[in-house]
Amino acid sequence: MVHRPPTLLTTSRLTLRAGRREDAQSLFTEYTGRSDAARYLQRGAHSSQARTEAVIETWGEANWLRGDRFVWSILRRSDEKAIGLFLMFIDGNSAEIHYGLGPAFWGQGLATEAGVAVMDWVMHLSGLTEISTCCATDHIASLRVLEKIGLRRVRLLPDELLLTSIGIRTDAWLYRWKRS
Ligand SMILES: CC(C)(COP(=O)(O)OP(=O)(O)OC[C@H]1O[C@@H](n2cnc3c(N)ncnc32)[C@H](O)[C@@H]1OP(=O)(O)O)[C@@H](O)C(=O)NCCC(=O)NCCS
């Protein structure tokens, strides 16, 4: 079975829309180009807007029907500004998720709101049976997001993540949601 997420998900404050090249400028300024936002990521900050455009071109709307990797731009509904990304990598009946927002938008429950929308599709409309991700053990904000959107801590993965922007390896928690 091929699982293909919808190109559009809406919440009260956000639109998750299949990424488009036109989103790259705002995304690069607010999120992908910033090293503070890459602190807990395996990728470093993007060195140019072109790098952000490449990610969006590869996994966004232009290739939505072709692959099994998907990226939504997270847009603020009030003005359609692109403020973050939500990624889903599907492998068979399982998928891995990753997400992030620009620092100006942290602490307002927005990542949770985006994650709830994605998990709502996963749980009620998709045939996916498992969602997982791993997260640095000291990244408390993201661990909270994962728990609030329905994933549960499974086990410790020692030295799992290389945090590229700060050049250190760190332990991670594996988080998972499984269809019962
Ligand atoms: C991690 C991230 C997605 C959180 O987004 P957000 O929109 O600020 O998250 P929310 O507001 O939905 O929820 C954050 C939760 O963490 C808590 N939190 C935030 N900062 C915290 C901190 N430094 N220590 C402890 N808890 C913290 C908040 O209180 C909230 O929990 P609560 O609802 O129980 O109060 C955001 O910081 C981000 O985009 N970071 C950059 C990319 C990234 O690291 N992605 C995740 C990779 S695993």
JSON list of C-alpha atoms and ligand atoms in Angstrom, two decimals:
[
{"chain": "A", "resi": 1, "resn": "MET", "atom": "CA", "xyz": [0.00, 0.00, 0.00]},
{"chain": "A", "resi": 2, "resn": "VAL", "atom": "CA", "xyz": [1.29, 3.45, -0.89]},
{"chain": "A", "resi": 3, "resn": "HIS", "atom": "CA", "xyz": [0.73, 6.05, 1.79]},
{"chain": "A", "resi": 4, "resn": "ARG", "atom": "CA", "xyz": [0.63, 9.61, 0.55]},
{"chain": "A", "resi": 5, "resn": "PRO", "atom": "CA", "xyz": [-0.12, 12.42, 2.97]},
{"chain": "A", "resi": 6, "resn": "PRO", "atom": "CA", "xyz": [-2.46, 15.26, 1.97]},
{"chain": "A", "resi": 7, "resn": "THR", "atom": "CA", "xyz": [-0.83, 18.32, 0.45]},
{"chain": "A", "resi": 8, "resn": "LEU", "atom": "CA", "xyz": [-2.83, 20.54, 2.81]},
{"chain": "A", "resi": 9, "resn": "LEU", "atom": "CA", "xyz": [-3.66, 20.38, 6.52]},
{"chain": "A", "resi": 10, "resn": "THR", "atom": "CA", "xyz": [-5.16, 23.27, 8.44]},
{"chain": "A", "resi": 11, "resn": "THR", "atom": "CA", "xyz": [-5.36, 24.12, 12.13]},
{"chain": "A", "resi": 12, "resn": "SER", "atom": "CA", "xyz": [-6.72, 27.19, 13.85]},
{"chain": "A", "resi": 13, "resn": "ARG", "atom": "CA", "xyz": [-3.46, 29.14, 13.47]},
{"chain": "A", "resi": 14, "resn": "LEU", "atom": "CA", "xyz": [-1.52, 27.21, 10.83]},
{"chain": "A", "resi": 15, "resn": "THR", "atom": "CA", "xyz": [-1.61, 25.81, 7.35]},
{"chain": "A", "resi": 16, "resn": "LEU", "atom": "CA", "xyz": [0.66, 22.89, 6.51]},
{"chain": "A", "resi": 17, "resn": "ARG", "atom": "CA", "xyz": [1.03, 22.97, 2.75]},
{"chain": "A", "resi": 18, "resn": "ALA", "atom": "CA", "xyz": [3.27, 20.88, 0.50]},
{"chain": "A", "resi": 19, "resn": "GLY", "atom": "CA", "xyz": [6.46, 22.92, 0.28]},
{"chain": "A", "resi": 20, "resn": "ARG", "atom": "CA", "xyz": [6.87, 25.33, -2.63]},
{"chain": "A", "resi": 21, "resn": "ARG", "atom": "CA", "xyz": [9.96, 27.12, -3.89]},
{"chain": "A", "resi": 22, "resn": "GLU", "atom": "CA", "xyz": [8.31, 30.46, -3.07]},
{"chain": "A", "resi": 23, "resn": "ASP", "atom": "CA", "xyz": [8.41, 29.55, 0.65]},
{"chain": "A", "resi": 24, "resn": "ALA", "atom": "CA", "xyz": [12.21, 29.32, 0.71]},
{"chain": "A", "resi": 25, "resn": "GLN", "atom": "CA", "xyz": [13.02, 32.97, 1.32]},
{"chain": "A", "resi": 26, "resn": "SER", "atom": "CA", "xyz": [11.00, 33.25, 4.50]},
{"chain": "A", "resi": 27, "resn": "LEU", "atom": "CA", "xyz": [12.02, 29.76, 5.65]},
{"chain": "A", "resi": 28, "resn": "PHE", "atom": "CA", "xyz": [15.71, 30.49, 5.17]},
{"chain": "A", "resi": 29, "resn": "THR", "atom": "CA", "xyz": [15.50, 33.81, 7.05]},
{"chain": "A", "resi": 30, "resn": "GLU", "atom": "CA", "xyz": [13.35, 32.54, 9.89]},
{"chain": "A", "resi": 31, "resn": "TYR", "atom": "CA", "xyz": [14.37, 28.91, 10.29]},
{"chain": "A", "resi": 32, "resn": "THR", "atom": "CA", "xyz": [16.63, 26.86, 8.03]},
{"chain": "A", "resi": 33, "resn": "GLY", "atom": "CA", "xyz": [19.43, 29.43, 7.83]},
{"chain": "A", "resi": 34, "resn": "ARG", "atom": "CA", "xyz": [19.67, 29.94, 11.59]},
{"chain": "A", "resi": 35, "resn": "SER", "atom": "CA", "xyz": [22.20, 28.05, 13.70]},
{"chain": "A", "resi": 36, "resn": "ASP", "atom": "CA", "xyz": [20.19, 28.58, 16.92]},
{"chain": "A", "resi": 37, "resn": "ALA", "atom": "CA", "xyz": [17.31, 26.67, 15.30]},
{"chain": "A", "resi": 38, "resn": "ALA", "atom": "CA", "xyz": [19.69, 23.87, 14.21]},
{"chain": "A", "resi": 39, "resn": "ARG", "atom": "CA", "xyz": [21.16, 23.36, 17.71]},
{"chain": "A", "resi": 40, "resn": "TYR", "atom": "CA", "xyz": [19.50, 19.93, 18.16]},
{"chain": "A", "resi": 41, "resn": "LEU", "atom": "CA", "xyz": [19.39, 18.87, 14.52]},
{"chain": "A", "resi": 42, "resn": "GLN", "atom": "CA", "xyz": [21.62, 16.49, 12.61]},
{"chain": "A", "resi": 43, "resn": "ARG", "atom": "CA", "xyz": [21.84, 19.05, 9.81]},
{"chain": "A", "resi": 44, "resn": "GLY", "atom": "CA", "xyz": [23.64, 22.33, 10.26]},
{"chain": "A", "resi": 45, "resn": "ALA", "atom": "CA", "xyz": [22.10, 25.68, 9.35]},
{"chain": "A", "resi": 46, "resn": "HIS", "atom": "CA", "xyz": [21.62, 25.98, 5.59]},
{"chain": "A", "resi": 47, "resn": "SER", "atom": "CA", "xyz": [24.42, 28.11, 4.15]},
{"chain": "A", "resi": 48, "resn": "SER", "atom": "CA", "xyz": [22.22, 29.62, 1.45]},
{"chain": "A", "resi": 49, "resn": "GLN", "atom": "CA", "xyz": [18.59, 30.00, 0.43]},
{"chain": "A", "resi": 50, "resn": "ALA", "atom": "CA", "xyz": [19.37, 27.72, -2.52]},
{"chain": "A", "resi": 51, "resn": "ARG", "atom": "CA", "xyz": [19.89, 24.83, -0.07]},
{"chain": "A", "resi": 52, "resn": "THR", "atom": "CA", "xyz": [16.40, 25.39, 1.37]},
{"chain": "A", "resi": 53, "resn": "GLU", "atom": "CA", "xyz": [14.97, 25.60, -2.15]},
{"chain": "A", "resi": 54, "resn": "ALA", "atom": "CA", "xyz": [16.59, 22.26, -3.00]},
{"chain": "A", "resi": 55, "resn": "VAL", "atom": "CA", "xyz": [14.99, 20.52, -0.01]},
{"chain": "A", "resi": 56, "resn": "ILE", "atom": "CA", "xyz": [11.58, 21.95, -0.88]},
{"chain": "A", "resi": 57, "resn": "GLU", "atom": "CA", "xyz": [11.94, 21.06, -4.55]},
{"chain": "A", "resi": 58, "resn": "THR", "atom": "CA", "xyz": [12.98, 17.49, -3.76]},
{"chain": "A", "resi": 59, "resn": "TRP", "atom": "CA", "xyz": [10.36, 16.62, -1.14]},
{"chain": "A", "resi": 60, "resn": "GLY", "atom": "CA", "xyz": [7.70, 19.30, -1.65]},
{"chain": "A", "resi": 61, "resn": "GLU", "atom": "CA", "xyz": [4.77, 19.81, -3.97]},
{"chain": "A", "resi": 62, "resn": "ALA", "atom": "CA", "xyz": [6.82, 19.37, -7.16]},
{"chain": "A", "resi": 63, "resn": "ASN", "atom": "CA", "xyz": [7.54, 15.72, -6.32]},
{"chain": "A", "resi": 64, "resn": "TRP", "atom": "CA", "xyz": [4.59, 14.90, -4.03]},
{"chain": "A", "resi": 65, "resn": "LEU", "atom": "CA", "xyz": [3.26, 12.17, -6.29]},
{"chain": "A", "resi": 66, "resn": "ARG", "atom": "CA", "xyz": [6.63, 10.54, -6.92]},
{"chain": "A", "resi": 67, "resn": "GLY", "atom": "CA", "xyz": [8.53, 9.76, -3.77]},
{"chain": "A", "resi": 68, "resn": "ASP", "atom": "CA", "xyz": [8.05, 8.60, -0.22]},
{"chain": "A", "resi": 69, "resn": "ARG", "atom": "CA", "xyz": [9.59, 11.65, 1.43]},
{"chain": "A", "resi": 70, "resn": "PHE", "atom": "CA", "xyz": [7.40, 14.68, 2.02]},
{"chain": "A", "resi": 71, "resn": "VAL", "atom": "CA", "xyz": [7.92, 18.20, 3.35]},
{"chain": "A", "resi": 72, "resn": "TRP", "atom": "CA", "xyz": [5.18, 20.60, 4.33]},
{"chain": "A", "resi": 73, "resn": "SER", "atom": "CA", "xyz": [5.86, 24.29, 4.81]},
{"chain": "A", "resi": 74, "resn": "ILE", "atom": "CA", "xyz": [4.27, 25.46, 8.04]},
{"chain": "A", "resi": 75, "resn": "LEU", "atom": "CA", "xyz": [2.52, 28.74, 7.23]},
{"chain": "A", "resi": 76, "resn": "ARG", "atom": "CA", "xyz": [1.01, 31.18, 9.69]},
{"chain": "A", "resi": 77, "resn": "ARG", "atom": "CA", "xyz": [-2.63, 31.48, 8.64]},
{"chain": "A", "resi": 78, "resn": "SER", "atom": "CA", "xyz": [-2.93, 35.17, 9.46]},
{"chain": "A", "resi": 79, "resn": "ASP", "atom": "CA", "xyz": [-0.52, 36.24, 6.70]},
{"chain": "A", "resi": 80, "resn": "GLU", "atom": "CA", "xyz": [0.61, 33.00, 4.96]},
{"chain": "A", "resi": 81, "resn": "LYS", "atom": "CA", "xyz": [4.17, 33.55, 6.16]},
{"chain": "A", "resi": 82, "resn": "ALA", "atom": "CA", "xyz": [6.30, 30.37, 6.04]},
{"chain": "A", "resi": 83, "resn": "ILE", "atom": "CA", "xyz": [7.69, 29.87, 9.56]},
{"chain": "A", "resi": 84, "resn": "GLY", "atom": "CA", "xyz": [8.82, 26.23, 9.67]},
{"chain": "A", "resi": 85, "resn": "LEU", "atom": "CA", "xyz": [8.91, 22.78, 8.16]},
{"chain": "A", "resi": 86, "resn": "PHE", "atom": "CA", "xyz": [7.33, 19.42, 8.93]},
{"chain": "A", "resi": 87, "resn": "LEU", "atom": "CA", "xyz": [8.86, 16.36, 7.27]},
{"chain": "A", "resi": 88, "resn": "MET", "atom": "CA", "xyz": [7.56, 12.82, 6.90]},
{"chain": "A", "resi": 89, "resn": "PHE", "atom": "CA", "xyz": [9.71, 9.99, 5.53]},
{"chain": "A", "resi": 90, "resn": "ILE", "atom": "CA", "xyz": [7.61, 6.93, 4.76]},
{"chain": "A", "resi": 91, "resn": "ASP", "atom": "CA", "xyz": [9.00, 3.41, 4.56]},
{"chain": "A", "resi": 92, "resn": "GLY", "atom": "CA", "xyz": [6.36, 0.72, 4.04]},
{"chain": "A", "resi": 93, "resn": "ASN", "atom": "CA", "xyz": [3.74, 1.14, 6.76]},
{"chain": "A", "resi": 94, "resn": "SER", "atom": "CA", "xyz": [6.04, 3.19, 8.99]},
{"chain": "A", "resi": 95, "resn": "ALA", "atom": "CA", "xyz": [7.11, 6.80, 8.90]},
{"chain": "A", "resi": 96, "resn": "GLU", "atom": "CA", "xyz": [9.64, 9.04, 10.55]},
{"chain": "A", "resi": 97, "resn": "ILE", "atom": "CA", "xyz": [8.76, 12.64, 11.41]},
{"chain": "A", "resi": 98, "resn": "HIS", "atom": "CA", "xyz": [10.88, 15.77, 11.86]},
{"chain": "A", "resi": 99, "resn": "TYR", "atom": "CA", "xyz": [9.80, 19.34, 12.43]},
{"chain": "A", "resi": 100, "resn": "GLY", "atom": "CA", "xyz": [10.97, 22.79, 13.33]},
{"chain": "A", "resi": 101, "resn": "LEU", "atom": "CA", "xyz": [9.98, 26.44, 13.51]},
{"chain": "A", "resi": 102, "resn": "GLY", "atom": "CA", "xyz": [11.87, 29.71, 13.50]},
{"chain": "A", "resi": 103, "resn": "PRO", "atom": "CA", "xyz": [12.86, 30.90, 17.00]},
{"chain": "A", "resi": 104, "resn": "ALA", "atom": "CA", "xyz": [10.50, 33.90, 16.78]},
{"chain": "A", "resi": 105, "resn": "PHE", "atom": "CA", "xyz": [7.61, 31.42, 16.84]},
{"chain": "A", "resi": 106, "resn": "TRP", "atom": "CA", "xyz": [8.69, 29.13, 19.69]},
{"chain": "A", "resi": 107, "resn": "GLY", "atom": "CA", "xyz": [6.78, 28.77, 22.94]},
{"chain": "A", "resi": 108, "resn": "GLN", "atom": "CA", "xyz": [3.28, 29.42, 21.55]},
{"chain": "A", "resi": 109, "resn": "GLY", "atom": "CA", "xyz": [2.19, 25.81, 21.13]},
{"chain": "A", "resi": 110, "resn": "LEU", "atom": "CA", "xyz": [2.62, 25.99, 17.35]},
{"chain": "A", "resi": 111, "resn": "ALA", "atom": "CA", "xyz": [4.81, 22.89, 16.89]},
{"chain": "A", "resi": 112, "resn": "THR", "atom": "CA", "xyz": [2.30, 20.92, 18.94]},
{"chain": "A", "resi": 113, "resn": "GLU", "atom": "CA", "xyz": [-0.55, 22.31, 16.82]},
{"chain": "A", "resi": 114, "resn": "ALA", "atom": "CA", "xyz": [1.22, 21.26, 13.60]},
{"chain": "A", "resi": 115, "resn": "GLY", "atom": "CA", "xyz": [2.08, 17.83, 15.02]},
{"chain": "A", "resi": 116, "resn": "VAL", "atom": "CA", "xyz": [-1.48, 17.19, 16.20]},
{"chain": "A", "resi": 117, "resn": "ALA", "atom": "CA", "xyz": [-2.74, 17.91, 12.66]},
{"chain": "A", "resi": 118, "resn": "VAL", "atom": "CA", "xyz": [-0.27, 15.45, 11.15]},
{"chain": "A", "resi": 119, "resn": "MET", "atom": "CA", "xyz": [-0.99, 12.78, 13.75]},
{"chain": "A", "resi": 120, "resn": "ASP", "atom": "CA", "xyz": [-4.72, 13.26, 13.28]},
{"chain": "A", "resi": 121, "resn": "TRP", "atom": "CA", "xyz": [-4.29, 12.38, 9.61]},
{"chain": "A", "resi": 122, "resn": "VAL", "atom": "CA", "xyz": [-1.99, 9.46, 10.51]},
{"chain": "A", "resi": 123, "resn": "MET", "atom": "CA", "xyz": [-4.36, 8.00, 13.11]},
{"chain": "A", "resi": 124, "resn": "HIS", "atom": "CA", "xyz": [-7.71, 8.53, 11.41]},
{"chain": "A", "resi": 125, "resn": "LEU", "atom": "CA", "xyz": [-7.14, 8.61, 7.67]},
{"chain": "A", "resi": 126, "resn": "SER", "atom": "CA", "xyz": [-3.86, 6.90, 6.80]},
{"chain": "A", "resi": 127, "resn": "GLY", "atom": "CA", "xyz": [-3.00, 3.22, 6.83]},
{"chain": "A", "resi": 128, "resn": "LEU", "atom": "CA", "xyz": [0.30, 3.89, 8.56]},
{"chain": "A", "resi": 129, "resn": "THR", "atom": "CA", "xyz": [0.88, 1.68, 11.57]},
{"chain": "A", "resi": 130, "resn": "GLU", "atom": "CA", "xyz": [3.94, 3.28, 13.13]},
{"chain": "A", "resi": 131, "resn": "ILE", "atom": "CA", "xyz": [5.42, 6.78, 13.52]},
{"chain": "A", "resi": 132, "resn": "SER", "atom": "CA", "xyz": [8.82, 7.28, 15.08]},
{"chain": "A", "resi": 133, "resn": "THR", "atom": "CA", "xyz": [11.60, 9.76, 15.58]},
{"chain": "A", "resi": 134, "resn": "CYS", "atom": "CA", "xyz": [14.55, 10.26, 17.85]},
{"chain": "A", "resi": 135, "resn": "CYS", "atom": "CA", "xyz": [15.27, 13.35, 19.85]},
{"chain": "A", "resi": 136, "resn": "ALA", "atom": "CA", "xyz": [18.27, 14.50, 21.90]},
{"chain": "A", "resi": 137, "resn": "THR", "atom": "CA", "xyz": [17.75, 13.63, 25.56]},
{"chain": "A", "resi": 138, "resn": "ASP", "atom": "CA", "xyz": [18.23, 17.24, 26.68]},
{"chain": "A", "resi": 139, "resn": "HIS", "atom": "CA", "xyz": [15.92, 18.79, 24.06]},
{"chain": "A", "resi": 140, "resn": "ILE", "atom": "CA", "xyz": [13.10, 19.20, 26.56]},
{"chain": "A", "resi": 141, "resn": "ALA", "atom": "CA", "xyz": [10.83, 21.35, 24.36]},
{"chain": "A", "resi": 142, "resn": "SER", "atom": "CA", "xyz": [10.77, 18.79, 21.55]},
{"chain": "A", "resi": 143, "resn": "LEU", "atom": "CA", "xyz": [10.37, 15.85, 23.94]},
{"chain": "A", "resi": 144, "resn": "ARG", "atom": "CA", "xyz": [7.28, 17.64, 25.28]},
{"chain": "A", "resi": 145, "resn": "VAL", "atom": "CA", "xyz": [5.96, 18.17, 21.75]},
{"chain": "A", "resi": 146, "resn": "LEU", "atom": "CA", "xyz": [6.37, 14.46, 20.96]},
{"chain": "A", "resi": 147, "resn": "GLU", "atom": "CA", "xyz": [4.49, 13.43, 24.10]},
{"chain": "A", "resi": 148, "resn": "LYS", "atom": "CA", "xyz": [1.72, 15.96, 23.50]},
{"chain": "A", "resi": 149, "resn": "ILE", "atom": "CA", "xyz": [1.14, 14.70, 19.95]},
{"chain": "A", "resi": 150, "resn": "GLY", "atom": "CA", "xyz": [0.83, 11.09, 21.06]},
{"chain": "A", "resi": 151, "resn": "LEU", "atom": "CA", "xyz": [4.26, 9.47, 20.70]},
{"chain": "A", "resi": 152, "resn": "ARG", "atom": "CA", "xyz": [5.73, 7.53, 23.61]},
{"chain": "A", "resi": 153, "resn": "ARG", "atom": "CA", "xyz": [9.32, 7.09, 24.79]},
{"chain": "A", "resi": 154, "resn": "VAL", "atom": "CA", "xyz": [10.63, 3.65, 23.80]},
{"chain": "A", "resi": 155, "resn": "ARG", "atom": "CA", "xyz": [14.33, 3.43, 24.65]},
{"chain": "A", "resi": 156, "resn": "LEU", "atom": "CA", "xyz": [17.60, 5.27, 25.00]},
{"chain": "A", "resi": 157, "resn": "LEU", "atom": "CA", "xyz": [19.89, 5.31, 21.96]},
{"chain": "A", "resi": 158, "resn": "PRO", "atom": "CA", "xyz": [23.38, 6.11, 23.29]},
{"chain": "A", "resi": 159, "resn": "ASP", "atom": "CA", "xyz": [25.44, 8.49, 21.10]},
{"chain": "A", "resi": 160, "resn": "GLU", "atom": "CA", "xyz": [22.76, 8.30, 18.40]},
{"chain": "A", "resi": 161, "resn": "LEU", "atom": "CA", "xyz": [22.81, 11.87, 17.13]},
{"chain": "A", "resi": 162, "resn": "LEU", "atom": "CA", "xyz": [25.62, 13.93, 15.68]},
{"chain": "A", "resi": 163, "resn": "LEU", "atom": "CA", "xyz": [24.56, 17.53, 16.30]},
{"chain": "A", "resi": 164, "resn": "THR", "atom": "CA", "xyz": [26.31, 19.03, 13.31]},
{"chain": "A", "resi": 165, "resn": "SER", "atom": "CA", "xyz": [26.00, 22.71, 14.21]},
{"chain": "A", "resi": 166, "resn": "ILE", "atom": "CA", "xyz": [27.84, 22.25, 17.52]},
{"chain": "A", "resi": 167, "resn": "GLY", "atom": "CA", "xyz": [29.92, 19.24, 16.47]},
{"chain": "A", "resi": 168, "resn": "ILE", "atom": "CA", "xyz": [29.02, 16.89, 19.31]},
{"chain": "A", "resi": 169, "resn": "ARG", "atom": "CA", "xyz": [27.49, 13.47, 19.52]},
{"chain": "A", "resi": 170, "resn": "THR", "atom": "CA", "xyz": [24.66, 13.01, 22.00]},
{"chain": "A", "resi": 171, "resn": "ASP", "atom": "CA", "xyz": [22.24, 10.43, 23.39]},
{"chain": "A", "resi": 172, "resn": "ALA", "atom": "CA", "xyz": [18.73, 10.35, 22.04]},
{"chain": "A", "resi": 173, "resn": "TRP", "atom": "CA", "xyz": [15.38, 8.95, 23.07]},
{"chain": "A", "resi": 174, "resn": "LEU", "atom": "CA", "xyz": [13.53, 6.86, 20.51]},
{"chain": "A", "resi": 175, "resn": "TYR", "atom": "CA", "xyz": [9.87, 7.93, 20.41]},
{"chain": "A", "resi": 176, "resn": "ARG", "atom": "CA", "xyz": [7.12, 5.95, 18.73]},
{"chain": "A", "resi": 177, "resn": "TRP", "atom": "CA", "xyz": [3.39, 5.79, 18.09]},
{"chain": "A", "resi": 178, "resn": "LYS", "atom": "CA", "xyz": [2.05, 2.37, 17.14]},
{"chain": "A", "resi": 179, "resn": "ARG", "atom": "CA", "xyz": [-1.43, 1.56, 15.91]},
{"chain": "A", "resi": 180, "resn": "SER", "atom": "CA", "xyz": [-3.00, -0.84, 18.36]},
{"chain": "B", "resi": 1, "resn": "LIG", "atom": "C1", "xyz": [11.36, 22.03, 19.49]},
{"chain": "B", "resi": 1, "resn": "LIG", "atom": "C2", "xyz": [10.39, 23.02, 18.86]},
{"chain": "B", "resi": 1, "resn": "LIG", "atom": "C3", "xyz": [9.80, 22.40, 17.63]},
{"chain": "B", "resi": 1, "resn": "LIG", "atom": "C4", "xyz": [9.29, 23.33, 19.88]},
{"chain": "B", "resi": 1, "resn": "LIG", "atom": "O1", "xyz": [8.34, 24.16, 19.24]},
{"chain": "B", "resi": 1, "resn": "LIG", "atom": "P1", "xyz": [7.31, 25.07, 20.06]},
{"chain": "B", "resi": 1, "resn": "LIG", "atom": "O2", "xyz": [6.29, 25.57, 19.10]},
{"chain": "B", "resi": 1, "resn": "LIG", "atom": "O3", "xyz": [8.07, 26.08, 20.85]},
{"chain": "B", "resi": 1, "resn": "LIG", "atom": "O4", "xyz": [6.70, 23.97, 21.00]},
{"chain": "B", "resi": 1, "resn": "LIG", "atom": "P2", "xyz": [5.33, 24.08, 21.82]},
{"chain": "B", "resi": 1, "resn": "LIG", "atom": "O5", "xyz": [5.14, 25.52, 22.22]},
{"chain": "B", "resi": 1, "resn": "LIG", "atom": "O6", "xyz": [4.27, 23.41, 21.00]},
{"chain": "B", "resi": 1, "resn": "LIG", "atom": "O7", "xyz": [5.63, 23.16, 23.09]},
{"chain": "B", "resi": 1, "resn": "LIG", "atom": "C5", "xyz": [6.86, 23.29, 23.75]},
{"chain": "B", "resi": 1, "resn": "LIG", "atom": "C6", "xyz": [6.78, 22.59, 25.10]},
{"chain": "B", "resi": 1, "resn": "LIG", "atom": "O8", "xyz": [8.09, 22.52, 25.62]},
{"chain": "B", "resi": 1, "resn": "LIG", "atom": "C7", "xyz": [8.16, 23.29, 26.79]},
{"chain": "B", "resi": 1, "resn": "LIG", "atom": "N1", "xyz": [9.45, 23.98, 26.76]},
{"chain": "B", "resi": 1, "resn": "LIG", "atom": "C8", "xyz": [9.86, 24.90, 25.88]},
{"chain": "B", "resi": 1, "resn": "LIG", "atom": "N2", "xyz": [11.14, 25.24, 26.14]},
{"chain": "B", "resi": 1, "resn": "LIG", "atom": "C9", "xyz": [11.52, 24.52, 27.21]},
{"chain": "B", "resi": 1, "resn": "LIG", "atom": "C10", "xyz": [12.72, 24.41, 27.98]},
{"chain": "B", "resi": 1, "resn": "LIG", "atom": "N3", "xyz": [13.81, 25.11, 27.65]},
{"chain": "B", "resi": 1, "resn": "LIG", "atom": "N4", "xyz": [12.74, 23.58, 29.03]},
{"chain": "B", "resi": 1, "resn": "LIG", "atom": "C11", "xyz": [11.64, 22.85, 29.36]},
{"chain": "B", "resi": 1, "resn": "LIG", "atom": "N5", "xyz": [10.50, 22.89, 28.65]},
{"chain": "B", "resi": 1, "resn": "LIG", "atom": "C12", "xyz": [10.44, 23.72, 27.61]},
{"chain": "B", "resi": 1, "resn": "LIG", "atom": "C13", "xyz": [6.99, 24.24, 26.75]},
{"chain": "B", "resi": 1, "resn": "LIG", "atom": "O9", "xyz": [6.63, 24.66, 28.05]},
{"chain": "B", "resi": 1, "resn": "LIG", "atom": "C14", "xyz": [5.95, 23.34, 26.09]},
{"chain": "B", "resi": 1, "resn": "LIG", "atom": "O10", "xyz": [5.45, 22.38, 26.99]},
{"chain": "B", "resi": 1, "resn": "LIG", "atom": "P3", "xyz": [4.06, 22.59, 27.80]},
{"chain": "B", "resi": 1, "resn": "LIG", "atom": "O11", "xyz": [2.99, 22.71, 26.76]},
{"chain": "B", "resi": 1, "resn": "LIG", "atom": "O12", "xyz": [3.96, 21.36, 28.62]},
{"chain": "B", "resi": 1, "resn": "LIG", "atom": "O13", "xyz": [4.23, 23.85, 28.57]},
{"chain": "B", "resi": 1, "resn": "LIG", "atom": "C15", "xyz": [11.10, 24.35, 18.52]},
{"chain": "B", "resi": 1, "resn": "LIG", "atom": "O14", "xyz": [11.88, 24.75, 19.60]},
{"chain": "B", "resi": 1, "resn": "LIG", "atom": "C16", "xyz": [11.96, 24.26, 17.28]},
{"chain": "B", "resi": 1, "resn": "LIG", "atom": "O15", "xyz": [11.46, 24.38, 16.18]},
{"chain": "B", "resi": 1, "resn": "LIG", "atom": "N6", "xyz": [13.29, 24.07, 17.45]},
{"chain": "B", "resi": 1, "resn": "LIG", "atom": "C17", "xyz": [14.19, 24.00, 16.31]},
{"chain": "B", "resi": 1, "resn": "LIG", "atom": "C18", "xyz": [14.08, 22.70, 15.51]},
{"chain": "B", "resi": 1, "resn": "LIG", "atom": "C19", "xyz": [14.10, 21.48, 16.40]},
{"chain": "B", "resi": 1, "resn": "LIG", "atom": "O16", "xyz": [14.88, 21.40, 17.35]},
{"chain": "B", "resi": 1, "resn": "LIG", "atom": "N7", "xyz": [13.23, 20.52, 16.10]},
{"chain": "B", "resi": 1, "resn": "LIG", "atom": "C20", "xyz": [13.06, 19.29, 16.84]},
{"chain": "B", "resi": 1, "resn": "LIG", "atom": "C21", "xyz": [14.11, 18.30, 16.59]},
{"chain": "B", "resi": 1, "resn": "LIG", "atom": "S1", "xyz": [13.88, 16.82, 17.56]}
]
